Amino acid sequence: MPERTPLALREAIAADTPLLLPDFDKHWKWAIADAYNLSPVLAFMARWWGEYALARDPELDEHVHDLELRASESTDLAEAKALLEEASKIRHRVQKLEPGE
């Protein structure tokens, strides 16, 4: 993982997962361009830190999306809940990755 700054994260996305870059830039311009406090930046970084962490591991990214898709198609509430909980645990785990990991 890169340094935990918007610029370092953008550079990592551009280098490793360039398909995410247009959405990253669009979200930055929408959410941060006129920000006068750090709250939006912190929320932005939390979201994109996890998106990048998943995207740089295509197998894990595919697994999470498969869990979410299966949950959306499930007719069994308990099964859907279990699938979403598993996806959520993975998303929370990648949020905790530190620079260099």
XYZ file of N, CA, C and O in Angstrom:
404
model
N 0.848 -1.173 0.000
C 0.000 0.000 0.000
C 0.897 1.241 0.000
O 1.975 1.237 0.573
N 0.408 2.318 -0.610
C 1.199 3.555 -0.677
C 1.139 4.319 0.645
O 0.480 3.887 1.597
N 1.807 5.464 0.680
C 1.639 6.362 1.812
C 0.159 6.715 1.899
O -0.543 6.730 0.891
N -0.306 7.043 3.083
C -1.732 7.323 3.273
C -2.011 8.812 3.039
O -2.417 9.547 3.936
N -1.764 9.237 1.788
C -2.075 10.600 1.367
C -2.852 10.521 0.057
O -2.682 9.556 -0.703
N -3.673 11.519 -0.233
C -4.424 11.477 -1.492
C -3.525 11.392 -2.724
O -3.804 10.621 -3.644
N -2.428 12.143 -2.745
C -1.548 12.130 -3.910
C -0.874 10.763 -4.079
O -0.819 10.227 -5.188
N -0.374 10.202 -2.992
C 0.279 8.893 -3.075
C -0.718 7.819 -3.502
O -0.384 6.935 -4.303
N -1.936 7.894 -2.990
C -2.945 6.927 -3.371
C -3.299 7.083 -4.846
O -3.416 6.096 -5.577
N -3.433 8.324 -5.317
C -3.734 8.551 -6.736
C -2.625 7.999 -7.617
O -2.879 7.368 -8.636
N -1.374 8.223 -7.239
C -0.247 7.710 -8.016
C -0.244 6.186 -8.044
O 0.032 5.574 -9.083
N -0.573 5.553 -6.921
C -0.628 4.093 -6.872
C -1.757 3.557 -7.750
O -1.586 2.568 -8.462
N -2.899 4.216 -7.698
C -4.021 3.808 -8.541
C -3.635 3.944 -10.009
O -3.878 3.035 -10.812
N -3.023 5.062 -10.369
C -2.616 5.281 -11.763
C -1.638 4.210 -12.231
O -1.720 3.745 -13.370
N -0.738 3.797 -11.350
C 0.271 2.809 -11.721
C -0.261 1.378 -11.724
O 0.064 0.600 -12.622
N -1.074 1.036 -10.727
C -1.445 -0.371 -10.525
C -2.858 -0.731 -10.976
O -3.101 -1.874 -11.362
N -3.785 0.192 -10.854
C -5.192 -0.091 -11.177
C -5.781 1.086 -11.949
O -6.736 1.725 -11.491
N -5.239 1.388 -13.115
C -5.631 2.601 -13.838
C -7.109 2.664 -14.218
O -7.626 3.762 -14.444
N -7.790 1.544 -14.249
C -9.221 1.582 -14.555
C -10.011 2.321 -13.481
O -11.102 2.832 -13.737
N -9.467 2.398 -12.265
C -10.138 3.121 -11.171
C -9.919 4.633 -11.247
O -10.655 5.400 -10.628
N -8.901 5.065 -11.985
C -8.493 6.465 -11.955
C -9.589 7.449 -12.357
O -9.774 8.459 -11.664
N -10.355 7.214 -13.428
C -11.401 8.192 -13.764
C -12.427 8.370 -12.637
O -12.834 9.498 -12.338
N -12.832 7.274 -11.990
C -13.790 7.384 -10.883
C -13.168 8.084 -9.683
O -13.823 8.879 -9.001
N -11.904 7.788 -9.407
C -11.190 8.443 -8.310
C -11.164 9.957 -8.541
O -11.527 10.737 -7.659
N -10.734 10.366 -9.737
C -10.643 11.799 -10.045
C -12.009 12.478 -10.026
O -12.143 13.595 -9.510
N -13.002 11.823 -10.568
C -14.358 12.388 -10.580
C -14.873 12.564 -9.146
O -15.425 13.608 -8.792
N -14.666 11.554 -8.313
C -15.102 11.628 -6.924
C -14.337 12.730 -6.187
O -14.916 13.477 -5.396
N -13.021 12.847 -6.437
C -12.217 13.897 -5.806
C -12.785 15.276 -6.144
O -12.995 16.106 -5.261
N -13.038 15.523 -7.419
C -13.551 16.826 -7.840
C -14.918 17.117 -7.234
O -15.208 18.251 -6.864
N -15.742 16.093 -7.118
C -17.080 16.276 -6.560
C -17.044 16.465 -5.042
O -17.693 17.357 -4.500
N -16.285 15.626 -4.360
C -16.339 15.604 -2.897
C -15.331 16.518 -2.215
O -15.577 16.976 -1.102
N -14.219 16.798 -2.851
C -13.131 17.475 -2.156
C -12.812 18.857 -2.713
O -12.351 19.727 -1.989
N -13.053 19.092 -3.961
C -12.597 20.325 -4.619
C -12.903 21.583 -3.824
O -12.078 22.485 -3.761
N -14.063 21.667 -3.213
C -14.434 22.867 -2.463
C -14.441 22.644 -0.949
O -15.054 23.412 -0.224
N -13.765 21.627 -0.497
C -13.762 21.321 0.937
C -12.920 22.355 1.697
O -11.825 22.712 1.279
N -13.463 22.824 2.810
C -12.742 23.777 3.648
C -12.406 23.184 5.010
O -11.951 23.880 5.900
N -12.634 21.887 5.155
C -12.200 21.184 6.358
C -11.741 19.791 5.938
O -11.935 19.381 4.797
N -11.157 19.049 6.853
C -10.577 17.752 6.520
C -11.564 16.593 6.534
O -11.244 15.524 6.041
N -12.744 16.774 7.053
C -13.695 15.664 7.151
C -13.953 14.980 5.810
O -13.887 13.752 5.728
N -14.236 15.723 4.749
C -14.454 15.048 3.463
C -13.207 14.315 2.960
O -13.315 13.272 2.334
N -12.031 14.858 3.246
C -10.801 14.210 2.800
C -10.625 12.880 3.521
O -10.268 11.867 2.903
N -10.881 12.849 4.804
C -10.754 11.610 5.569
C -11.733 10.541 5.078
O -11.365 9.377 4.919
N -12.971 10.946 4.819
C -13.967 10.000 4.304
C -13.583 9.510 2.908
O -13.709 8.325 2.591
N -13.110 10.433 2.074
C -12.661 10.092 0.728
C -11.536 9.063 0.788
O -11.551 8.049 0.092
N -10.546 9.324 1.626
C -9.405 8.413 1.746
C -9.832 7.044 2.260
O -9.335 6.017 1.781
N -10.737 7.013 3.202
C -11.204 5.718 3.719
C -11.839 4.897 2.608
O -11.555 3.706 2.451
N -12.691 5.526 1.819
C -13.356 4.799 0.737
C -12.357 4.296 -0.300
O -12.342 3.131 -0.666
N -11.497 5.196 -0.779
C -10.595 4.835 -1.869
C -9.434 3.970 -1.407
O -8.875 3.209 -2.192
N -9.073 4.043 -0.147
C -8.035 3.148 0.400
C -8.513 1.705 0.241
O -7.775 0.846 -0.242
N -9.763 1.462 0.613
C -10.324 0.116 0.484
C -10.521 -0.300 -0.962
O -10.258 -1.450 -1.329
N -10.979 0.633 -1.801
C -11.177 0.310 -3.219
C -9.854 -0.094 -3.863
O -9.787 -1.069 -4.603
N -8.802 0.661 -3.593
C -7.494 0.350 -4.158
C -6.971 -0.973 -3.603
O -6.450 -1.810 -4.352
N -7.097 -1.169 -2.305
C -6.600 -2.401 -1.692
C -7.249 -3.635 -2.328
O -6.569 -4.636 -2.563
N -8.524 -3.558 -2.614
C -9.190 -4.678 -3.277
C -8.778 -4.796 -4.737
O -8.472 -5.890 -5.219
N -8.754 -3.683 -5.448
C -8.479 -3.710 -6.884
C -7.068 -4.203 -7.201
O -6.849 -4.805 -8.254
N -6.130 -3.976 -6.310
C -4.761 -4.424 -6.589
C -4.607 -5.930 -6.391
O -3.592 -6.499 -6.743
N -5.626 -6.575 -5.826
C -5.655 -8.036 -5.671
C -6.872 -8.552 -6.430
O -7.953 -8.709 -5.835
N -6.746 -8.792 -7.732
C -7.910 -9.151 -8.545
C -8.698 -10.358 -8.028
O -9.927 -10.368 -8.114
N -8.010 -11.346 -7.473
C -8.729 -12.519 -6.954
C -9.596 -12.141 -5.755
O -10.742 -12.578 -5.654
N -9.057 -11.343 -4.848
C -9.825 -10.919 -3.676
C -10.966 -10.009 -4.092
O -12.097 -10.132 -3.600
N -10.696 -9.093 -5.033
C -11.729 -8.197 -5.539
C -12.871 -8.998 -6.156
O -14.049 -8.743 -5.880
N -12.532 -9.976 -6.980
C -13.553 -10.814 -7.611
C -14.341 -11.591 -6.558
O -15.565 -11.725 -6.655
N -13.656 -12.081 -5.536
C -14.324 -12.827 -4.466
C -15.341 -11.948 -3.737
O -16.477 -12.372 -3.501
N -14.946 -10.725 -3.397
C -15.858 -9.815 -2.696
C -17.064 -9.484 -3.564
O -18.207 -9.521 -3.098
N -16.822 -9.193 -4.826
C -17.935 -8.877 -5.724
C -18.848 -10.081 -5.929
O -20.071 -9.937 -6.020
N -18.255 -11.278 -5.958
C -19.061 -12.498 -6.079
C -19.934 -12.685 -4.836
O -21.117 -13.034 -4.956
N -19.371 -12.457 -3.666
C -20.163 -12.567 -2.431
C -21.343 -11.597 -2.467
O -22.473 -11.961 -2.131
N -21.072 -10.358 -2.883
C -22.129 -9.344 -2.929
C -23.175 -9.676 -3.986
O -24.378 -9.490 -3.748
N -22.745 -10.186 -5.119
C -23.687 -10.582 -6.170
C -24.556 -11.746 -5.708
O -25.779 -11.726 -5.871
N -23.921 -12.748 -5.115
C -24.690 -13.898 -4.620
C -25.688 -13.462 -3.554
O -26.816 -13.962 -3.506
N -25.300 -12.525 -2.708
C -26.224 -12.026 -1.679
C -27.407 -11.322 -2.328
O -28.552 -11.493 -1.885
N -27.141 -10.545 -3.369
C -28.231 -9.811 -4.024
C -29.202 -10.742 -4.743
O -30.363 -10.386 -4.939
N -28.728 -11.905 -5.135
C -29.570 -12.856 -5.861
C -30.206 -13.910 -4.953
O -31.077 -14.656 -5.388
N -29.774 -13.960 -3.707
C -30.265 -14.991 -2.794
C -31.708 -14.723 -2.364
O -32.097 -13.587 -2.124
N -32.467 -15.783 -2.276
C -33.838 -15.680 -1.765
C -33.903 -16.095 -0.298
O -34.965 -16.027 0.311
N -32.777 -16.506 0.243
C -32.687 -16.923 1.645
C -32.036 -15.785 2.434
O -30.862 -15.458 2.238
N -32.806 -15.157 3.317
C -32.329 -13.993 4.067
C -31.083 -14.308 4.893
O -30.132 -13.520 4.915
N -31.052 -15.464 5.546
C -29.899 -15.832 6.373
C -28.647 -16.003 5.505
O -27.553 -15.582 5.883
N -28.817 -16.621 4.342
C -27.683 -16.808 3.436
C -27.185 -15.455 2.931
O -25.976 -15.196 2.922
N -28.098 -14.589 2.523
C -27.717 -13.266 2.027
C -26.970 -12.487 3.109
O -25.947 -11.845 2.835
N -27.471 -12.548 4.317
C -26.824 -11.844 5.430
C -25.415 -12.383 5.668
O -24.476 -11.613 5.850
N -25.250 -13.700 5.639
C -23.934 -14.304 5.857
C -22.952 -13.908 4.748
O -21.784 -13.616 5.023
N -23.427 -13.887 3.516
C -22.566 -13.497 2.396
C -22.124 -12.037 2.524
O -20.951 -11.709 2.325
N -23.058 -11.157 2.884
C -22.719 -9.738 3.049
C -21.797 -9.511 4.244
O -20.915 -8.647 4.199
N -21.976 -10.283 5.298
C -21.091 -10.158 6.455
C -19.672 -10.570 6.098
O -18.704 -9.927 6.517
N -19.541 -11.638 5.287
C -18.210 -12.062 4.862
C -17.551 -10.985 3.993
O -16.384 -10.642 4.193
N -18.302 -10.420 3.055
C -17.768 -9.346 2.213
C -17.383 -8.133 3.066
O -16.333 -7.522 2.847
N -18.217 -7.802 4.027
C -17.950 -6.663 4.906
C -16.680 -6.878 5.731
O -15.880 -5.946 5.902
N -16.475 -8.084 6.230
C -15.266 -8.380 7.008
C -14.016 -8.181 6.160
O -13.016 -7.635 6.633
N -14.085 -8.607 4.902
C -12.940 -8.428 4.011
C -12.707 -6.942 3.761
O -11.576 -6.460 3.830
N -13.777 -6.202 3.489
C -13.641 -4.759 3.248
C -13.058 -4.048 4.474
O -12.213 -3.159 4.341
N -13.492 -4.435 5.664
C -12.947 -3.823 6.881
C -11.484 -4.205 7.081
O -10.675 -3.388 7.539
N -11.131 -5.443 6.752
C -9.754 -5.895 6.916
C -8.809 -5.105 6.010
O -7.737 -4.685 6.443
N -9.198 -4.864 4.753
C -8.293 -4.131 3.853
C -8.194 -2.658 4.233
O -7.195 -2.014 3.917
N -9.209 -2.128 4.911
C -9.133 -0.737 5.386
C -7.989 -0.563 6.389
O -7.449 0.528 6.533
N -7.624 -1.642 7.073
C -6.608 -1.564 8.120
C -5.193 -1.750 7.592
O -4.233 -1.647 8.363
N -5.055 -2.030 6.284
C -3.720 -2.169 5.724
C -2.945 -0.870 5.892
O -3.499 0.214 5.787
N -1.674 -1.015 6.144
C -0.801 0.141 6.351
C 0.092 0.338 5.123
O 0.298 -0.586 4.332
N 0.657 1.536 4.974
C 1.604 1.748 3.892
C 2.708 0.690 3.923
O 3.190 0.314 4.997
N 3.055 0.183 2.753
C 4.091 -0.836 2.655
C 3.574 -2.250 2.722
O 4.322 -3.188 2.440
N 2.323 -2.439 3.099
C 1.764 -3.796 3.177
C 1.187 -4.193 1.843
O 0.751 -3.413 1.074
